[in-house]
mmCIF file of C-alpha atoms and ligand atoms in Angstrom:
data_model
loop_
_atom_site.group_PDB
_atom_site.id
_atom_site.type_symbol
_atom_site.label_atom_id
_atom_site.label_comp_id
_atom_site.label_asym_id
_atom_site.label_seq_id
_atom_site.Cartn_x
_atom_site.Cartn_y
_atom_site.Cartn_z
ATOM 1 C CA ALA Y 1 75.223 89.755 99.383
ATOM 2 C CA MET Y 2 76.552 93.018 98.013
ATOM 3 C CA ALA Y 3 75.928 93.805 94.351
ATOM 4 C CA TYR Y 4 79.102 94.610 92.461
ATOM 5 C CA GLU Y 5 79.259 96.607 89.242
ATOM 6 C CA THR Y 6 82.881 96.224 88.195
ATOM 7 C CA ILE Y 7 83.572 92.596 89.152
ATOM 8 C CA LEU Y 8 81.786 89.237 88.996
ATOM 9 C CA VAL Y 9 82.012 86.766 91.875
ATOM 10 C CA ASP Y 10 81.263 83.123 91.101
ATOM 11 C CA LYS Y 11 81.368 80.795 94.108
ATOM 12 C CA ARG Y 12 81.900 77.147 93.264
ATOM 13 C CA ASP Y 13 82.792 74.133 95.361
ATOM 14 C CA LYS Y 14 85.491 75.531 97.720
ATOM 15 C CA VAL Y 15 86.831 77.849 95.004
ATOM 16 C CA ALA Y 16 85.761 81.376 94.085
ATOM 17 C CA LEU Y 17 86.332 82.876 90.651
ATOM 18 C CA VAL Y 18 86.483 86.667 90.671
ATOM 19 C CA THR Y 19 86.397 88.294 87.230
ATOM 20 C CA LEU Y 20 87.347 91.916 86.633
ATOM 21 C CA ASN Y 21 84.529 93.298 84.540
ATOM 22 C CA ARG Y 22 85.057 96.698 82.932
ATOM 23 C CA PRO Y 23 85.415 95.386 79.380
ATOM 24 C CA LYS Y 24 85.050 98.776 77.682
ATOM 25 C CA ALA Y 25 88.070 100.094 79.561
ATOM 26 C CA LEU Y 26 90.119 96.867 79.301
ATOM 27 C CA ASN Y 27 89.474 96.382 83.039
ATOM 28 C CA ALA Y 28 91.290 99.582 83.968
ATOM 29 C CA LEU Y 29 91.434 99.768 87.741
ATOM 30 C CA ASN Y 30 89.421 102.660 89.106
ATOM 31 C CA THR Y 31 88.517 103.454 92.693
ATOM 32 C CA GLN Y 32 85.201 101.619 92.488
ATOM 33 C CA LEU Y 33 86.827 98.454 91.134
ATOM 34 C CA MET Y 34 89.509 98.617 93.812
ATOM 35 C CA LYS Y 35 86.926 98.974 96.580
ATOM 36 C CA GLU Y 36 84.748 96.196 95.175
ATOM 37 C CA LEU Y 37 87.648 93.806 94.667
ATOM 38 C CA VAL Y 38 89.112 94.381 98.129
ATOM 39 C CA THR Y 39 85.621 94.042 99.685
ATOM 40 C CA ALA Y 40 84.896 90.826 97.762
ATOM 41 C CA LEU Y 41 88.247 89.219 98.518
ATOM 42 C CA THR Y 42 88.013 90.162 102.194
ATOM 43 C CA ALA Y 43 84.533 88.581 102.362
ATOM 44 C CA LEU Y 44 85.728 85.415 100.605
ATOM 45 C CA ASP Y 45 88.622 85.211 103.045
ATOM 46 C CA THR Y 46 86.201 84.727 105.959
ATOM 47 C CA ASP Y 47 83.727 82.590 103.964
ATOM 48 C CA ASP Y 48 83.981 79.013 105.274
ATOM 49 C CA SER Y 49 82.715 77.584 102.001
ATOM 50 C CA ILE Y 50 85.757 78.953 100.130
ATOM 51 C CA ALA Y 51 89.382 77.799 100.418
ATOM 52 C CA ALA Y 52 91.089 79.354 97.399
ATOM 53 C CA ILE Y 53 90.431 82.222 95.015
ATOM 54 C CA VAL Y 54 91.157 82.868 91.335
ATOM 55 C CA VAL Y 55 91.247 86.445 90.029
ATOM 56 C CA THR Y 56 91.014 86.862 86.281
ATOM 57 C CA GLY Y 57 90.103 89.396 83.592
ATOM 58 C CA SER Y 58 89.068 88.890 79.980
ATOM 59 C CA GLU Y 59 90.892 87.171 77.128
ATOM 60 C CA LYS Y 60 92.030 90.575 75.876
ATOM 61 C CA ALA Y 61 93.050 92.134 79.186
ATOM 62 C CA PHE Y 62 93.632 91.087 82.753
ATOM 63 C CA ALA Y 63 93.811 94.829 83.432
ATOM 64 C CA ALA Y 64 95.361 97.602 81.325
ATOM 65 C CA GLY Y 65 96.459 99.525 84.408
ATOM 66 C CA ALA Y 66 95.065 102.079 86.777
ATOM 67 C CA ASP Y 67 92.312 104.140 85.186
ATOM 68 C CA ILE Y 68 94.266 106.913 83.493
ATOM 69 C CA LYS Y 69 91.139 109.004 82.882
ATOM 70 C CA GLU Y 70 90.280 108.891 86.601
ATOM 71 C CA MET Y 71 93.811 109.959 87.607
ATOM 72 C CA GLN Y 72 94.385 112.487 84.840
ATOM 73 C CA GLY Y 73 92.973 115.624 86.499
ATOM 74 C CA LYS Y 74 94.030 114.954 90.064
ATOM 75 C CA SER Y 75 96.337 117.357 91.880
ATOM 76 C CA TYR Y 76 99.185 116.396 94.163
ATOM 77 C CA ALA Y 77 96.991 117.485 97.085
ATOM 78 C CA ASP Y 78 94.184 115.166 95.930
ATOM 79 C CA MET Y 79 96.512 112.198 95.566
ATOM 80 C CA TYR Y 80 98.156 112.813 98.922
ATOM 81 C CA ARG Y 81 94.986 113.540 100.864
ATOM 82 C CA GLU Y 82 93.159 110.523 99.405
ATOM 83 C CA ASP Y 83 96.319 108.430 99.839
ATOM 84 C CA PHE Y 84 95.338 107.351 96.351
ATOM 85 C CA PHE Y 85 95.083 103.581 95.859
ATOM 86 C CA SER Y 86 96.488 102.743 99.310
ATOM 87 C CA GLU Y 87 93.459 100.524 99.923
ATOM 88 C CA TRP Y 88 94.955 97.964 97.563
ATOM 89 C CA GLU Y 89 97.031 96.936 100.568
ATOM 90 C CA GLY Y 90 93.862 95.237 101.862
ATOM 91 C CA LEU Y 91 94.438 92.552 99.262
ATOM 92 C CA VAL Y 92 97.728 91.549 100.819
ATOM 93 C CA ARG Y 93 95.945 90.859 104.123
ATOM 94 C CA VAL Y 94 93.882 88.050 102.578
ATOM 95 C CA ARG Y 95 95.117 84.783 104.137
ATOM 96 C CA LYS Y 96 93.686 82.318 101.646
ATOM 97 C CA PRO Y 97 95.621 81.763 98.418
ATOM 98 C CA ILE Y 98 94.795 83.984 95.454
ATOM 99 C CA ILE Y 99 95.851 82.877 91.985
ATOM 100 C CA ALA Y 100 96.024 85.502 89.235
ATOM 101 C CA ALA Y 101 94.927 84.023 85.902
ATOM 102 C CA VAL Y 102 96.316 86.492 83.369
ATOM 103 C CA ALA Y 103 95.357 86.618 79.698
ATOM 104 C CA GLY Y 104 96.122 89.589 77.469
ATOM 105 C CA TYR Y 105 97.358 92.843 78.892
ATOM 106 C CA ALA Y 106 98.578 93.105 82.478
ATOM 107 C CA LEU Y 107 99.997 96.613 82.401
ATOM 108 C CA GLY Y 108 100.899 99.104 85.111
ATOM 109 C CA GLY Y 109 98.487 98.562 87.986
ATOM 110 C CA GLY Y 110 97.271 95.415 86.210
ATOM 111 C CA CYS Y 111 100.737 93.867 86.386
ATOM 112 C CA GLU Y 112 101.029 95.102 89.975
ATOM 113 C CA LEU Y 113 97.667 93.577 90.915
ATOM 114 C CA ALA Y 114 98.746 90.240 89.423
ATOM 115 C CA MET Y 115 101.949 90.421 91.485
ATOM 116 C CA MET Y 116 99.939 91.091 94.685
ATOM 117 C CA CYS Y 117 98.295 87.704 94.175
ATOM 118 C CA ASP Y 118 100.148 84.602 95.397
ATOM 119 C CA PHE Y 119 101.147 83.314 92.012
ATOM 120 C CA ILE Y 120 100.419 84.031 88.376
ATOM 121 C CA ILE Y 121 99.278 81.548 85.769
ATOM 122 C CA ALA Y 122 99.532 83.153 82.341
ATOM 123 C CA GLY Y 123 97.703 82.477 79.114
ATOM 124 C CA ASP Y 124 100.102 82.240 76.157
ATOM 125 C CA ASN Y 125 98.803 85.629 74.915
ATOM 126 C CA ALA Y 126 99.664 87.448 78.174
ATOM 127 C CA LYS Y 127 101.654 90.677 78.027
ATOM 128 C CA PHE Y 128 103.144 92.237 81.135
ATOM 129 C CA GLY Y 129 104.500 95.739 81.443
ATOM 130 C CA GLN Y 130 105.047 98.794 83.606
ATOM 131 C CA PRO Y 131 104.388 101.544 81.039
ATOM 132 C CA GLU Y 132 103.891 104.331 83.602
ATOM 133 C CA ILE Y 133 107.051 106.059 82.368
ATOM 134 C CA THR Y 134 105.265 106.712 79.056
ATOM 135 C CA LEU Y 135 102.657 108.709 81.011
ATOM 136 C CA GLY Y 136 105.210 110.807 82.861
ATOM 137 C CA VAL Y 137 104.926 108.840 86.101
ATOM 138 C CA ILE Y 138 106.319 105.671 87.705
ATOM 139 C CA PRO Y 139 104.730 102.486 89.101
ATOM 140 C CA GLY Y 140 102.693 103.248 92.226
ATOM 141 C CA MET Y 141 101.178 99.952 93.353
ATOM 142 C CA GLY Y 142 104.369 98.015 93.984
ATOM 143 C CA GLY Y 143 105.794 97.597 90.479
ATOM 144 C CA SER Y 144 109.240 98.914 91.298
ATOM 145 C CA GLN Y 145 109.469 96.691 94.374
ATOM 146 C CA ARG Y 146 107.627 93.472 93.534
ATOM 147 C CA LEU Y 147 108.744 93.245 89.895
ATOM 148 C CA THR Y 148 112.350 93.642 91.019
ATOM 149 C CA ARG Y 149 111.933 90.787 93.482
ATOM 150 C CA PHE Y 150 110.297 88.593 90.829
ATOM 151 C CA VAL Y 151 112.608 89.183 87.849
ATOM 152 C CA GLY Y 152 115.721 90.901 89.266
ATOM 153 C CA LYS Y 153 117.116 94.378 88.825
ATOM 154 C CA SER Y 154 118.134 94.261 85.173
ATOM 155 C CA LYS Y 155 114.772 93.238 83.747
ATOM 156 C CA ALA Y 156 112.831 95.373 86.231
ATOM 157 C CA MET Y 157 114.877 98.436 85.236
ATOM 158 C CA ASP Y 158 114.389 97.636 81.552
ATOM 159 C CA MET Y 159 110.605 97.336 82.002
ATOM 160 C CA CYS Y 160 110.211 100.423 84.214
ATOM 161 C CA LEU Y 161 112.545 102.649 82.173
ATOM 162 C CA THR Y 162 111.578 101.681 78.619
ATOM 163 C CA GLY Y 163 107.950 100.718 79.296
ATOM 164 C CA ARG Y 164 108.292 97.687 77.012
ATOM 165 C CA MET Y 165 106.081 94.643 77.430
ATOM 166 C CA MET Y 166 107.162 91.103 78.295
ATOM 167 C CA ASP Y 167 105.361 88.240 76.584
ATOM 168 C CA ALA Y 168 104.268 85.076 78.400
ATOM 169 C CA ALA Y 169 107.385 83.097 77.474
ATOM 170 C CA GLU Y 170 109.729 85.797 78.763
ATOM 171 C CA ALA Y 171 107.594 86.198 81.886
ATOM 172 C CA GLU Y 172 107.889 82.480 82.618
ATOM 173 C CA ARG Y 173 111.623 82.414 81.865
ATOM 174 C CA SER Y 174 112.108 85.371 84.216
ATOM 175 C CA GLY Y 175 110.130 83.905 87.114
ATOM 176 C CA LEU Y 176 107.247 86.377 86.946
ATOM 177 C CA VAL Y 177 104.707 83.642 86.222
ATOM 178 C CA SER Y 178 104.619 80.090 87.519
ATOM 179 C CA ARG Y 179 103.204 78.487 84.372
ATOM 180 C CA VAL Y 180 101.983 79.335 80.869
ATOM 181 C CA VAL Y 181 98.943 77.569 79.433
ATOM 182 C CA PRO Y 182 96.960 78.036 76.209
ATOM 183 C CA ALA Y 183 94.818 81.155 76.672
ATOM 184 C CA ALA Y 184 91.651 79.176 75.887
ATOM 185 C CA ASN Y 185 92.285 76.897 78.913
ATOM 186 C CA LEU Y 186 93.518 79.603 81.287
ATOM 187 C CA VAL Y 187 90.556 79.877 83.644
ATOM 188 C CA ASP Y 188 90.036 76.079 83.745
ATOM 189 C CA GLU Y 189 93.693 75.512 84.571
ATOM 190 C CA ALA Y 190 93.647 78.170 87.277
ATOM 191 C CA ILE Y 191 90.455 76.718 88.777
ATOM 192 C CA LYS Y 192 92.046 73.257 88.718
ATOM 193 C CA ALA Y 193 95.064 74.594 90.611
ATOM 194 C CA ALA Y 194 92.742 76.303 93.108
ATOM 195 C CA GLU Y 195 90.733 73.076 93.548
ATOM 196 C CA LYS Y 196 93.950 71.185 94.211
ATOM 197 C CA ILE Y 197 94.902 73.703 96.888
ATOM 198 C CA ALA Y 198 91.367 73.560 98.324
ATOM 199 C CA SER Y 199 91.625 69.776 98.720
ATOM 200 C CA PHE Y 200 94.382 70.179 101.307
ATOM 201 C CA SER Y 201 94.113 71.082 104.993
ATOM 202 C CA LEU Y 202 93.350 74.807 105.150
ATOM 203 C CA PRO Y 203 95.624 75.627 108.123
ATOM 204 C CA SER Y 204 98.593 74.110 106.290
ATOM 205 C CA VAL Y 205 97.671 76.038 103.145
ATOM 206 C CA ILE Y 206 97.467 79.337 105.000
ATOM 207 C CA MET Y 207 100.755 78.660 106.799
ATOM 208 C CA ALA Y 208 102.487 77.735 103.546
ATOM 209 C CA LYS Y 209 101.394 81.055 102.047
ATOM 210 C CA ASP Y 210 102.433 82.908 105.165
ATOM 211 C CA VAL Y 211 105.944 81.438 105.377
ATOM 212 C CA VAL Y 212 106.698 81.890 101.686
ATOM 213 C CA ASN Y 213 105.640 85.531 101.984
ATOM 214 C CA ARG Y 214 107.879 85.956 105.010
ATOM 215 C CA ALA Y 215 110.855 85.115 102.813
ATOM 216 C CA TYR Y 216 110.443 88.600 101.308
ATOM 217 C CA GLU Y 217 110.104 90.416 104.608
ATOM 218 C CA THR Y 218 112.772 89.028 106.896
ATOM 219 C CA THR Y 219 116.237 87.528 107.234
ATOM 220 C CA LEU Y 220 116.945 83.921 106.279
ATOM 221 C CA ALA Y 221 117.580 82.946 109.913
ATOM 222 C CA GLU Y 222 114.277 84.463 111.094
ATOM 223 C CA GLY Y 223 112.399 82.947 108.166
ATOM 224 C CA LEU Y 224 113.800 79.480 108.860
ATOM 225 C CA ARG Y 225 112.932 79.796 112.548
ATOM 226 C CA LEU Y 226 109.361 80.844 111.738
ATOM 227 C CA GLU Y 227 109.001 78.008 109.230
ATOM 228 C CA ARG Y 228 110.145 75.443 111.796
ATOM 229 C CA ARG Y 229 107.760 76.784 114.460
ATOM 230 C CA MET Y 230 104.856 76.753 112.010
ATOM 231 C CA PHE Y 231 105.777 73.243 110.939
ATOM 232 C CA HIS Y 232 105.664 72.167 114.600
ATOM 233 C CA SER Y 233 102.306 73.870 115.129
ATOM 234 C CA LEU Y 234 100.637 71.831 112.365
ATOM 235 C CA PHE Y 235 101.020 68.798 114.650
ATOM 236 C CA ALA Y 236 98.232 70.371 116.728
ATOM 237 C CA PHE Y 237 95.781 69.590 113.911
ATOM 238 C CA GLU Y 238 94.116 66.208 113.298
ATOM 239 C CA ASP Y 239 94.887 66.698 109.622
ATOM 240 C CA GLN Y 240 98.570 66.002 110.199
ATOM 241 C CA LYS Y 241 97.602 62.599 111.664
ATOM 242 C CA GLU Y 242 95.191 61.989 108.791
ATOM 243 C CA GLY Y 243 97.638 63.037 106.056
ATOM 244 C CA MET Y 244 100.463 60.892 107.401
ATOM 245 C CA ALA Y 245 98.172 57.916 108.184
ATOM 246 C CA ALA Y 246 96.789 58.074 104.651
ATOM 247 C CA PHE Y 247 100.320 57.928 103.262
ATOM 248 C CA ALA Y 248 101.256 54.945 105.472
ATOM 249 C CA GLU Y 249 98.008 53.140 104.566
ATOM 250 C CA LYS Y 250 98.434 53.929 100.845
ATOM 251 C CA ARG Y 251 95.074 55.712 100.546
ATOM 252 C CA ALA Y 252 93.868 59.212 99.761
ATOM 253 C CA ALA Y 253 93.790 61.640 102.691
ATOM 254 C CA ASN Y 254 90.443 62.902 103.883
ATOM 255 C CA PHE Y 255 91.241 66.198 105.572
ATOM 256 C CA LYS Y 256 88.781 67.616 108.109
ATOM 257 C CA ASN Y 257 89.899 71.249 108.060
ATOM 258 C CA ARG Y 258 88.883 71.927 104.516
HETATM 259 N N1 CO8 J 1 92.835 103.640 81.840
HETATM 260 C C1 CO8 J 1 91.677 104.090 81.307
HETATM 261 N N2 CO8 J 1 91.197 103.622 80.131
HETATM 262 C C2 CO8 J 1 91.895 102.678 79.474
HETATM 263 C C3 CO8 J 1 93.103 102.178 79.980
HETATM 264 C C4 CO8 J 1 93.577 102.703 81.231
HETATM 265 N N3 CO8 J 1 94.701 102.250 81.803
HETATM 266 N N4 CO8 J 1 93.592 101.269 79.109
HETATM 267 C C5 CO8 J 1 92.707 101.207 78.096
HETATM 268 N N5 CO8 J 1 91.679 102.052 78.330
HETATM 269 C C6 CO8 J 1 90.506 102.299 77.454
HETATM 270 C C7 CO8 J 1 90.887 103.088 76.227
HETATM 271 O O1 CO8 J 1 90.936 104.454 76.530
HETATM 272 C C8 CO8 J 1 89.770 102.724 75.287
HETATM 273 O O2 CO8 J 1 88.632 103.448 75.641
HETATM 274 P P1 CO8 J 1 87.765 104.204 74.464
HETATM 275 O O3 CO8 J 1 87.209 103.065 73.670
HETATM 276 O O4 CO8 J 1 86.729 104.939 75.260
HETATM 277 O O5 CO8 J 1 88.706 105.058 73.717
HETATM 278 C C9 CO8 J 1 89.483 101.259 75.635
HETATM 279 O O6 CO8 J 1 90.032 101.044 76.946
HETATM 280 C C10 CO8 J 1 90.161 100.286 74.707
HETATM 281 O O7 CO8 J 1 91.545 100.576 74.668
HETATM 282 P P2 CO8 J 1 92.365 100.834 73.297
HETATM 283 O O8 CO8 J 1 91.448 101.353 72.238
HETATM 284 O O9 CO8 J 1 93.560 101.641 73.614
HETATM 285 O O10 CO8 J 1 92.758 99.327 72.951
HETATM 286 P P3 CO8 J 1 94.019 98.847 72.082
HETATM 287 O O11 CO8 J 1 93.810 97.394 71.838
HETATM 288 O O12 CO8 J 1 94.228 99.752 70.922
HETATM 289 O O13 CO8 J 1 95.306 99.045 73.045
HETATM 290 C C11 CO8 J 1 96.516 98.899 75.149
HETATM 291 C C12 CO8 J 1 95.432 98.289 74.220
HETATM 292 C C13 CO8 J 1 97.910 98.767 74.494
HETATM 293 C C14 CO8 J 1 96.480 98.122 76.447
HETATM 294 C C15 CO8 J 1 96.199 100.398 75.383
HETATM 295 O O14 CO8 J 1 94.835 100.507 75.795
HETATM 296 C C16 CO8 J 1 97.044 101.047 76.435
HETATM 297 O O15 CO8 J 1 98.173 101.369 76.193
HETATM 298 N N6 CO8 J 1 96.470 101.279 77.648
HETATM 299 C C17 CO8 J 1 97.122 102.003 78.714
HETATM 300 C C18 CO8 J 1 98.188 101.139 79.350
HETATM 301 C C19 CO8 J 1 98.895 101.916 80.457
HETATM 302 O O16 CO8 J 1 99.562 102.911 80.228
HETATM 303 N N7 CO8 J 1 98.739 101.455 81.707
HETATM 304 C C20 CO8 J 1 99.363 102.066 82.859
HETATM 305 C C21 CO8 J 1 98.396 102.975 83.528
HETATM 306 S S1 CO8 J 1 99.155 103.882 84.854
HETATM 307 C C22 CO8 J 1 99.139 102.830 86.151
HETATM 308 O O17 CO8 J 1 98.674 101.715 86.046
HETATM 309 C C23 CO8 J 1 99.697 103.315 87.428
HETATM 310 C C24 CO8 J 1 99.321 102.353 88.565
HETATM 311 C C25 CO8 J 1 99.739 102.876 89.899
HETATM 312 C C26 CO8 J 1 98.710 103.800 90.537
HETATM 313 C C27 CO8 J 1 98.998 103.884 91.995
HETATM 314 C C28 CO8 J 1 98.815 105.278 92.538
HETATM 315 C C29 CO8 J 1 99.348 105.413 93.915
#
């Protein structure tokens, strides 16, 4: 196994917990962290012992953004030639569900990383923001696009133009996060959600993720057609027989494709 310096990977029963670990920089996302996180998540995606992933930070910060000190001195030529931070796209290719468990600051690239995950569970001390405007730049890892899809134009404009933060309650009200839990229970609650997902038939889990994501990439008619075809295809798996038999027999399902 590869040794990581900026993240911790803890493999449990069917669930992996990945913790961003640059505490002195409030988990600011630098190139090394990006490479390690994308490498780790890609490896977990093909690891048969894992069915769902939780990504978290510390109680103070999920991630306080891209590493400003790393970016500071770069020229336009550097940014363009490196295609700076484009490798984050690797995260979106992961097929297994990724839950972001966000406590504390999720700012700039930190908010954008959380939004690249499949859903966000927030601790009640979470703070979300796109403060790039205060640095003389704009969001660069999807903030202008994903935040707008999550919370709508008005709030996305407000966040991107004023740089203000949203607390956990506002984030839940606005649809940015799926649930808010006490910060002290955040990781446990996220692991519990991941374990629940991991108890289901993996092909159905991956297809559910895939079709929901398609809702953002295609027309309603195409999305509905894809959903129906994927629904049909799950009848090729024994687990459909098992899940429906278990219901009819009033017992718990014992899925094979876990
Ligand atoms: N980058 C580098 N270092 C950071 C960052 C960061 N984003 N955030 C915090 N740190 C460091 C601080 O410099 C400090 O280090 P040191 O102890 O050496 O001085 C340490 O972390 C602790 O931070 P603070 O002392 O500032 O802690 P506070 O509790 O006082 O404040 C805040 C916490 C409010 C979170 C504050 O740290 C802050 O405002 N951070 C910056 C937030 C920000 O502006 N984020 C956006 C960054 S830009 C971005 O994310 C763009 C992404 C898109 C890139 C894509 C390119 C294509």
